CSV table of C-alpha atoms in Angstrom, one decimal:
chain,number,residue,atom,x,y,z
A,1,MET,CA,103.3,48.1,-117.2
A,2,GLY,CA,106.9,47.7,-116.2
A,3,ASP,CA,110.3,48.8,-117.3
A,4,VAL,CA,112.0,47.3,-120.6
A,5,MET,CA,115.3,47.5,-118.7
A,6,MET,CA,114.0,44.6,-116.5
A,7,ASP,CA,113.3,42.8,-119.7
A,8,ALA,CA,116.8,43.4,-120.8
A,9,VAL,CA,118.3,42.3,-117.7
A,10,LEU,CA,116.3,39.1,-117.2
A,11,TYR,CA,116.9,38.0,-121.0
A,12,ASN,CA,120.5,39.0,-121.2
A,13,SER,CA,121.4,37.5,-117.4
A,14,LYS,CA,120.4,34.1,-118.9
A,15,ILE,CA,122.9,34.7,-122.0
A,16,ALA,CA,125.4,36.1,-119.5
A,17,GLU,CA,125.0,32.7,-117.4
A,18,GLU,CA,125.7,30.6,-120.2
A,19,LYS,CA,128.6,32.6,-122.0
A,20,SER,CA,130.3,34.9,-119.4
A,21,THR,CA,133.6,33.5,-118.1
A,22,ILE,CA,134.4,36.3,-115.9
A,23,LEU,CA,134.1,34.6,-112.7
A,24,GLY,CA,136.7,31.9,-113.9
A,25,ASP,CA,139.0,34.3,-115.3
A,26,LEU,CA,139.2,36.2,-111.9
A,27,ASP,CA,139.1,33.2,-109.9
A,28,LEU,CA,136.2,34.4,-108.0
A,29,SER,CA,133.3,32.3,-106.4
A,30,ALA,CA,129.6,33.5,-106.4
A,31,GLY,CA,128.8,35.2,-103.2
A,32,GLN,CA,132.3,35.9,-102.0
A,33,TYR,CA,133.1,39.2,-103.3
A,34,LEU,CA,131.8,43.0,-103.6
A,35,LEU,CA,131.5,44.7,-106.9
A,36,ALA,CA,132.7,48.3,-107.2
A,37,THR,CA,132.4,50.9,-110.1
A,38,VAL,CA,133.1,54.6,-109.7
A,39,HIS,CA,133.0,57.0,-112.8
A,40,ARG,CA,131.1,60.2,-111.7
A,41,ALA,CA,132.9,63.3,-111.9
A,42,SER,CA,132.1,64.3,-108.6
A,43,ASN,CA,134.0,61.4,-107.1
A,44,THR,CA,136.7,60.8,-109.9
A,45,ASP,CA,137.7,64.5,-110.2
A,46,SER,CA,137.9,65.0,-106.3
A,47,LYS,CA,141.1,63.9,-104.6
A,48,GLN,CA,139.3,63.9,-101.3
A,49,ASN,CA,136.4,61.9,-102.4
A,50,LEU,CA,138.3,59.2,-104.6
A,51,THR,CA,140.9,58.8,-101.7
A,52,SER,CA,138.1,58.3,-99.2
A,53,ILE,CA,136.4,55.8,-101.5
A,54,ILE,CA,139.4,53.8,-102.2
A,55,ASN,CA,140.8,53.9,-98.6
A,56,ALA,CA,137.3,52.3,-97.7
A,57,PHE,CA,137.4,49.8,-100.2
A,58,VAL,CA,141.2,48.7,-99.3
A,59,ASP,CA,140.2,48.9,-95.4
A,60,CYS,CA,136.9,47.0,-95.5
A,61,GLY,CA,138.5,43.5,-95.4
A,62,GLU,CA,136.7,42.4,-98.5
A,63,THR,CA,137.4,41.0,-101.9
A,64,ILE,CA,136.4,43.9,-104.1
A,65,VAL,CA,136.3,43.4,-107.9
A,66,PHE,CA,136.7,47.0,-109.3
A,67,PRO,CA,136.6,47.3,-113.2
A,68,VAL,CA,138.3,50.7,-113.5
A,69,HIS,CA,136.9,53.5,-115.7
A,70,PRO,CA,139.5,55.2,-117.7
A,71,ARG,CA,139.1,58.5,-116.0
A,72,THR,CA,139.0,57.1,-112.6
A,73,ALA,CA,142.4,55.2,-113.3
A,74,LYS,CA,143.8,58.5,-114.5
A,75,TYR,CA,143.0,60.4,-111.1
A,76,MET,CA,143.8,57.4,-109.1
A,77,LYS,CA,147.5,57.3,-110.5
A,78,GLN,CA,147.5,61.2,-110.2
A,79,TYR,CA,146.3,61.4,-106.6
A,80,GLY,CA,148.2,58.5,-105.2
A,81,PRO,CA,145.8,55.7,-104.5
A,82,TRP,CA,146.4,53.7,-107.6
A,83,GLU,CA,149.1,51.4,-106.1
A,84,LYS,CA,147.3,50.8,-102.9
A,85,ALA,CA,144.3,49.5,-104.8
A,86,ARG,CA,146.3,47.5,-107.2
A,87,ALA,CA,147.8,45.8,-104.1
A,88,ASN,CA,144.4,45.3,-102.2
A,89,LEU,CA,141.7,45.2,-104.8
A,90,VAL,CA,140.9,43.0,-107.9
A,91,LEU,CA,141.3,45.7,-110.5
A,92,THR,CA,140.2,45.1,-114.0
A,93,GLU,CA,139.8,47.0,-117.3
A,94,PRO,CA,136.2,48.0,-118.1
A,95,VAL,CA,134.0,44.9,-118.8
A,96,GLY,CA,131.2,44.1,-121.3
A,97,TYR,CA,127.6,44.0,-120.6
A,98,LEU,CA,127.4,40.4,-120.1
A,99,ASP,CA,130.5,40.4,-117.7
A,100,ILE,CA,129.0,43.2,-115.4
A,101,LEU,CA,125.7,41.2,-115.3
A,102,LYS,CA,127.4,38.1,-114.3
A,103,LEU,CA,129.5,40.0,-111.8
A,104,THR,CA,126.7,42.0,-110.5
A,105,GLY,CA,124.3,38.9,-110.0
A,106,SER,CA,127.0,37.1,-108.3
A,107,ALA,CA,128.3,39.7,-106.2
A,108,LYS,CA,127.5,40.0,-102.3
A,109,LYS,CA,127.0,43.7,-102.8
A,110,VAL,CA,127.5,46.4,-105.2
A,111,LEU,CA,129.2,49.7,-104.3
A,112,THR,CA,129.0,52.0,-107.0
A,113,ASP,CA,128.1,55.7,-108.2
A,114,SER,CA,126.4,54.6,-111.5
A,115,GLY,CA,122.8,54.9,-111.9
A,116,GLY,CA,122.4,52.1,-114.2
A,117,LEU,CA,124.3,49.5,-112.0
A,118,GLN,CA,122.1,50.6,-108.8
A,119,LYS,CA,119.1,49.6,-111.0
A,120,GLU,CA,120.6,46.3,-112.1
A,121,ALA,CA,121.8,45.3,-108.8
A,122,TYR,CA,118.0,45.8,-107.6
A,123,MET,CA,116.7,43.8,-110.5
A,124,LEU,CA,119.3,41.0,-109.8
A,125,GLY,CA,118.4,41.1,-106.0
A,126,VAL,CA,121.7,42.2,-104.9
A,127,PRO,CA,122.0,44.9,-102.1
A,128,CYS,CA,123.6,48.0,-103.4
A,129,VAL,CA,125.8,50.8,-101.5
A,130,THR,CA,125.4,54.2,-103.4
A,131,LEU,CA,128.8,56.4,-103.5
A,132,TRP,CA,126.8,59.4,-104.2
A,133,GLU,CA,124.4,61.7,-102.2
A,134,ASN,CA,121.4,61.0,-104.5
A,135,THR,CA,119.9,58.5,-107.0
A,136,GLU,CA,117.8,58.6,-110.0
A,137,TRP,CA,116.2,55.3,-108.5
A,138,VAL,CA,114.6,56.3,-105.2
A,139,GLU,CA,112.4,53.2,-105.5
A,140,THR,CA,115.4,50.9,-104.7
A,141,VAL,CA,116.1,52.9,-101.4
A,142,GLU,CA,112.6,53.1,-100.4
A,143,ALA,CA,112.2,49.3,-100.9
A,144,GLY,CA,115.4,48.8,-98.6
A,145,TRP,CA,117.8,47.5,-101.2
A,146,ASN,CA,120.1,50.6,-101.9
A,147,VAL,CA,121.7,53.1,-99.3
A,148,LEU,CA,123.0,56.5,-100.2
A,149,VAL,CA,126.5,57.1,-98.6
A,150,GLY,CA,128.3,59.7,-100.7
A,151,ALA,CA,132.0,59.4,-100.6
A,152,GLU,CA,132.3,59.3,-96.6
A,153,TYR,CA,135.0,56.8,-95.6
A,154,GLY,CA,133.1,55.8,-92.4
A,155,GLU,CA,129.7,55.6,-93.9
A,156,ILE,CA,131.1,53.6,-96.9
A,157,LEU,CA,132.9,51.1,-94.3
A,158,GLU,CA,129.7,50.8,-92.1
A,159,SER,CA,127.5,50.0,-95.1
A,160,ILE,CA,130.0,47.6,-96.4
A,161,ALA,CA,129.7,45.9,-92.9
A,162,SER,CA,126.4,46.1,-91.8
A,163,PHE,CA,123.8,47.0,-94.7
A,164,GLN,CA,121.3,44.2,-95.3
A,165,ASP,CA,118.9,44.3,-98.0
A,166,ASN,CA,115.1,44.0,-97.2
A,167,SER,CA,114.3,40.3,-97.3
A,168,THR,CA,111.4,40.8,-99.4
A,169,GLN,CA,111.7,42.8,-102.8
A,170,ALA,CA,109.0,44.8,-104.2
A,171,ASP,CA,108.0,44.5,-108.0
A,172,VAL,CA,108.7,48.1,-108.9
A,173,PHE,CA,110.2,47.4,-112.2
A,174,GLY,CA,107.8,44.9,-113.6
A,175,ASP,CA,108.1,41.2,-114.4
A,176,GLY,CA,110.2,41.2,-117.4
A,177,ASN,CA,107.5,41.4,-120.0
A,178,ALA,CA,107.0,45.2,-120.5
A,179,SER,CA,108.4,45.1,-124.1
A,180,GLY,CA,105.5,42.4,-125.1
A,181,ARG,CA,102.8,44.7,-123.6
A,182,ILE,CA,104.0,47.8,-125.1
A,183,CYS,CA,104.1,45.9,-128.6
A,184,GLU,CA,100.5,44.7,-127.7
A,185,ILE,CA,99.6,48.5,-127.1
A,186,LEU,CA,101.2,49.7,-130.3
A,187,ASN,CA,99.8,46.8,-132.5
A,188,PRO,CA,96.3,45.7,-130.9
A,189,LYS,CA,94.9,42.6,-132.6
A,190,SER,CA,91.7,43.5,-134.1
């Protein structure tokens, strides 16, 4: 059948390709950066987890674009890694859907604790390092396009440096036509 999220990602990626100026605005080139998001309370509210994650981002030697969730910014400032991150990462305010699709589809890898972004990375053919111990989207791990590392500094660094996607991708979320199939089921032609 498929997944309507795949339909939305494919449809809106075409619009993002035409309308998003985020790469130019941030002076980025496709395939030359990693995209990071961190927002889960288990990561943001824990000084140990948040500091470990930010230190790994800073120490990995890669350009990392990091749209910062307001709660994440609050705790980065409170716990201390804000200035270090500001000096070494491309920090931005949260971005809209078309911009995040453009950033995701153009990234070398995605580093995230977001369930939705893990799935979108898979749909856009971008390897994902998940900063959490589990995932709602086990299919992405089983297919070899997502690795679970939690908030462990060493595991994050190792995955940034060496995790590579499986060269082929299973069609686990459909072909982008799920909504049409659903409409046909709901309104069959007589």
